[in-house]
Amino acid sequence: ATPVTTWDHYLLITREFKASYYTIPISLKMRTNEIGYLRYFFEPRLNIGLRKKVRADDDVVAWGKNESVKQENLDITKDMSFFKMSVTLSAGGEYYLSGSTAFVFALGYEYGLSNVTQSESDNLLRTKNGLAPQPTEQKIAQNGLILSLGILF
């Protein structure tokens, strides 16, 4: 396969991000009194993330050719925002085993509030109606389910 560096233009088929963030959580945990061996809680949390490193794996095709190449571990840190902000809502319980030792379980949902990419990419260009290539507009928000299990001493 021909390395991408020898091509003038290529078509991006897929991109897989690998992002690392330092996260500062700000939360409030509201718990019930102990009911039998159980204590229930609800925890809203604001997550403030600071970008550490971002890598990507791309599947690309040379423009005007049928030759496909996989580019791995590309540094795309410049395409990502420095800040990431999200809100998490979790609910769960603490099951007391003995004394102050408890098994903790929670299920939550994280909702991304901010765009984790720069609004325009210098690396990704798009052509429309035969005009000159323009920077691609990007918008990605990270959302997901969170399952927490642990032991509290």
PDB file of N, CA, C and O in Angstrom, residues 48-79:
ATOM      1  N   ILE A  48     -15.483  18.553  34.424  1.00  0.00           N
ATOM      2  CA  ILE A  48     -14.699  19.488  33.632  1.00  0.00           C
ATOM      3  C   ILE A  48     -13.447  18.744  33.189  1.00  0.00           C
ATOM      4  O   ILE A  48     -12.653  18.300  34.023  1.00  0.00           O
ATOM      5  N   GLY A  49     -13.302  18.559  31.878  1.00  0.00           N
ATOM      6  CA  GLY A  49     -12.178  17.799  31.344  1.00  0.00           C
ATOM      7  C   GLY A  49     -11.167  18.694  30.652  1.00  0.00           C
ATOM      8  O   GLY A  49     -11.536  19.616  29.933  1.00  0.00           O
ATOM      9  N   LEU A  50      -9.888  18.416  30.881  1.00  0.00           N
ATOM     10  CA  LEU A  50      -8.792  19.122  30.230  1.00  0.00           C
ATOM     11  C   LEU A  50      -8.081  18.123  29.334  1.00  0.00           C
ATOM     12  O   LEU A  50      -7.627  17.084  29.812  1.00  0.00           O
ATOM     13  N   ARG A  51      -7.982  18.448  28.059  1.00  0.00           N
ATOM     14  CA  ARG A  51      -7.403  17.534  27.081  1.00  0.00           C
ATOM     15  C   ARG A  51      -5.943  17.231  27.416  1.00  0.00           C
ATOM     16  O   ARG A  51      -5.145  18.092  27.714  1.00  0.00           O
ATOM     17  N   LYS A  52      -5.615  15.937  27.350  1.00  0.00           N
ATOM     18  CA  LYS A  52      -4.246  15.504  27.553  1.00  0.00           C
ATOM     19  C   LYS A  52      -3.621  15.130  26.215  1.00  0.00           C
ATOM     20  O   LYS A  52      -2.663  15.743  25.789  1.00  0.00           O
ATOM     21  N   LYS A  53      -4.179  14.142  25.547  1.00  0.00           N
ATOM     22  CA  LYS A  53      -3.641  13.662  24.276  1.00  0.00           C
ATOM     23  C   LYS A  53      -4.774  13.055  23.463  1.00  0.00           C
ATOM     24  O   LYS A  53      -5.660  12.423  24.016  1.00  0.00           O
ATOM     25  N   VAL A  54      -4.723  13.239  22.149  1.00  0.00           N
ATOM     26  CA  VAL A  54      -5.736  12.668  21.270  1.00  0.00           C
ATOM     27  C   VAL A  54      -5.051  11.999  20.084  1.00  0.00           C
ATOM     28  O   VAL A  54      -4.227  12.601  19.417  1.00  0.00           O
ATOM     29  N   ARG A  55      -5.401  10.759  19.851  1.00  0.00           N
ATOM     30  CA  ARG A  55      -4.880   9.988  18.716  1.00  0.00           C
ATOM     31  C   ARG A  55      -6.072   9.482  17.913  1.00  0.00           C
ATOM     32  O   ARG A  55      -7.186   9.388  18.413  1.00  0.00           O
ATOM     33  N   ALA A  56      -5.810   9.141  16.648  1.00  0.00           N
ATOM     34  CA  ALA A  56      -6.876   8.625  15.787  1.00  0.00           C
ATOM     35  C   ALA A  56      -6.323   7.560  14.857  1.00  0.00           C
ATOM     36  O   ALA A  56      -5.143   7.566  14.510  1.00  0.00           O
ATOM     37  N   ASP A  57      -7.204   6.642  14.494  1.00  0.00           N
ATOM     38  CA  ASP A  57      -6.928   5.644  13.459  1.00  0.00           C
ATOM     39  C   ASP A  57      -7.877   5.962  12.304  1.00  0.00           C
ATOM     40  O   ASP A  57      -9.087   6.014  12.495  1.00  0.00           O
ATOM     41  N   ASP A  58      -7.319   6.187  11.106  1.00  0.00           N
ATOM     42  CA  ASP A  58      -8.113   6.545   9.935  1.00  0.00           C
ATOM     43  C   ASP A  58      -8.059   5.455   8.880  1.00  0.00           C
ATOM     44  O   ASP A  58      -7.013   4.853   8.671  1.00  0.00           O
ATOM     45  N   ASP A  59      -9.186   5.221   8.227  1.00  0.00           N
ATOM     46  CA  ASP A  59      -9.246   4.425   7.002  1.00  0.00           C
ATOM     47  C   ASP A  59      -9.434   5.421   5.875  1.00  0.00           C
ATOM     48  O   ASP A  59     -10.417   6.172   5.867  1.00  0.00           O
ATOM     49  N   VAL A  60      -8.481   5.467   4.932  1.00  0.00           N
ATOM     50  CA  VAL A  60      -8.534   6.442   3.851  1.00  0.00           C
ATOM     51  C   VAL A  60      -8.369   5.768   2.495  1.00  0.00           C
ATOM     52  O   VAL A  60      -7.835   4.665   2.397  1.00  0.00           O
ATOM     53  N   VAL A  61      -8.853   6.452   1.450  1.00  0.00           N
ATOM     54  CA  VAL A  61      -8.713   5.996   0.068  1.00  0.00           C
ATOM     55  C   VAL A  61      -8.120   7.162  -0.722  1.00  0.00           C
ATOM     56  O   VAL A  61      -8.542   8.306  -0.559  1.00  0.00           O
ATOM     57  N   ALA A  62      -7.122   6.871  -1.571  1.00  0.00           N
ATOM     58  CA  ALA A  62      -6.530   7.905  -2.411  1.00  0.00           C
ATOM     59  C   ALA A  62      -7.598   8.492  -3.320  1.00  0.00           C
ATOM     60  O   ALA A  62      -8.425   7.772  -3.859  1.00  0.00           O
ATOM     61  N   TRP A  63      -7.572   9.809  -3.489  1.00  0.00           N
ATOM     62  CA  TRP A  63      -8.559  10.490  -4.316  1.00  0.00           C
ATOM     63  C   TRP A  63      -8.433  10.016  -5.759  1.00  0.00           C
ATOM     64  O   TRP A  63      -7.375  10.084  -6.353  1.00  0.00           O
ATOM     65  N   GLY A  64      -9.508   9.475  -6.327  1.00  0.00           N
ATOM     66  CA  GLY A  64      -9.512   8.990  -7.697  1.00  0.00           C
ATOM     67  C   GLY A  64      -8.924   7.595  -7.863  1.00  0.00           C
ATOM     68  O   GLY A  64      -8.736   7.134  -8.978  1.00  0.00           O
ATOM     69  N   LYS A  65      -8.620   6.908  -6.775  1.00  0.00           N
ATOM     70  CA  LYS A  65      -8.073   5.547  -6.849  1.00  0.00           C
ATOM     71  C   LYS A  65      -8.936   4.637  -5.973  1.00  0.00           C
ATOM     72  O   LYS A  65      -9.759   5.094  -5.198  1.00  0.00           O
ATOM     73  N   ASN A  66      -8.706   3.343  -6.059  1.00  0.00           N
ATOM     74  CA  ASN A  66      -9.424   2.400  -5.209  1.00  0.00           C
ATOM     75  C   ASN A  66      -8.510   1.804  -4.154  1.00  0.00           C
ATOM     76  O   ASN A  66      -8.797   0.770  -3.585  1.00  0.00           O
ATOM     77  N   GLU A  67      -7.399   2.435  -3.881  1.00  0.00           N
ATOM     78  CA  GLU A  67      -6.404   1.932  -2.948  1.00  0.00           C
ATOM     79  C   GLU A  67      -6.727   2.413  -1.532  1.00  0.00           C
ATOM     80  O   GLU A  67      -6.741   3.605  -1.255  1.00  0.00           O
ATOM     81  N   SER A  68      -6.984   1.484  -0.613  1.00  0.00           N
ATOM     82  CA  SER A  68      -7.339   1.811   0.761  1.00  0.00           C
ATOM     83  C   SER A  68      -6.133   1.605   1.680  1.00  0.00           C
ATOM     84  O   SER A  68      -5.387   0.648   1.529  1.00  0.00           O
ATOM     85  N   VAL A  69      -5.960   2.528   2.617  1.00  0.00           N
ATOM     86  CA  VAL A  69      -4.843   2.463   3.558  1.00  0.00           C
ATOM     87  C   VAL A  69      -5.361   2.770   4.952  1.00  0.00           C
ATOM     88  O   VAL A  69      -6.209   3.633   5.143  1.00  0.00           O
ATOM     89  N   LYS A  70      -4.824   2.063   5.947  1.00  0.00           N
ATOM     90  CA  LYS A  70      -5.156   2.312   7.348  1.00  0.00           C
ATOM     91  C   LYS A  70      -4.010   3.117   7.960  1.00  0.00           C
ATOM     92  O   LYS A  70      -2.865   2.683   7.939  1.00  0.00           O
ATOM     93  N   GLN A  71      -4.313   4.322   8.440  1.00  0.00           N
ATOM     94  CA  GLN A  71      -3.329   5.162   9.127  1.00  0.00           C
ATOM     95  C   GLN A  71      -3.612   5.059  10.619  1.00  0.00           C
ATOM     96  O   GLN A  71      -4.716   5.364  11.066  1.00  0.00           O
ATOM     97  N   GLU A  72      -2.622   4.651  11.401  1.00  0.00           N
ATOM     98  CA  GLU A  72      -2.837   4.411  12.831  1.00  0.00           C
ATOM     99  C   GLU A  72      -2.035   5.375  13.682  1.00  0.00           C
ATOM    100  O   GLU A  72      -0.975   5.856  13.291  1.00  0.00           O
ATOM    101  N   ASN A  73      -2.581   5.663  14.873  1.00  0.00           N
ATOM    102  CA  ASN A  73      -1.919   6.453  15.906  1.00  0.00           C
ATOM    103  C   ASN A  73      -1.539   7.858  15.422  1.00  0.00           C
ATOM    104  O   ASN A  73      -0.457   8.348  15.734  1.00  0.00           O
ATOM    105  N   LEU A  74      -2.437   8.499  14.671  1.00  0.00           N
ATOM    106  CA  LEU A  74      -2.203   9.862  14.197  1.00  0.00           C
ATOM    107  C   LEU A  74      -2.444  10.853  15.334  1.00  0.00           C
ATOM    108  O   LEU A  74      -3.415  10.738  16.070  1.00  0.00           O
ATOM    109  N   ASP A  75      -1.578  11.834  15.491  1.00  0.00           N
ATOM    110  CA  ASP A  75      -1.749  12.861  16.510  1.00  0.00           C
ATOM    111  C   ASP A  75      -2.689  13.937  15.965  1.00  0.00           C
ATOM    112  O   ASP A  75      -2.327  14.698  15.070  1.00  0.00           O
ATOM    113  N   ILE A  76      -3.925  13.981  16.495  1.00  0.00           N
ATOM    114  CA  ILE A  76      -4.913  14.968  16.037  1.00  0.00           C
ATOM    115  C   ILE A  76      -5.289  15.917  17.172  1.00  0.00           C
ATOM    116  O   ILE A  76      -6.392  16.456  17.210  1.00  0.00           O
ATOM    117  N   THR A  77      -4.347  16.145  18.097  1.00  0.00           N
ATOM    118  CA  THR A  77      -4.602  16.984  19.257  1.00  0.00           C
ATOM    119  C   THR A  77      -5.082  18.380  18.849  1.00  0.00           C
ATOM    120  O   THR A  77      -5.955  18.944  19.503  1.00  0.00           O
ATOM    121  N   LYS A  78      -4.562  18.946  17.758  1.00  0.00           N
ATOM    122  CA  LYS A  78      -4.958  20.287  17.314  1.00  0.00           C
ATOM    123  C   LYS A  78      -6.417  20.349  16.876  1.00  0.00           C
ATOM    124  O   LYS A  78      -7.022  21.414  16.886  1.00  0.00           O
ATOM    125  N   ASP A  79      -6.989  19.225  16.462  1.00  0.00           N
ATOM    126  CA  ASP A  79      -8.393  19.197  16.024  1.00  0.00           C
ATOM    127  C   ASP A  79      -9.382  19.111  17.178  1.00  0.00           C
ATOM    128  O   ASP A  79     -10.590  19.213  16.963  1.00  0.00           O
TER     129      ASP A  79
END
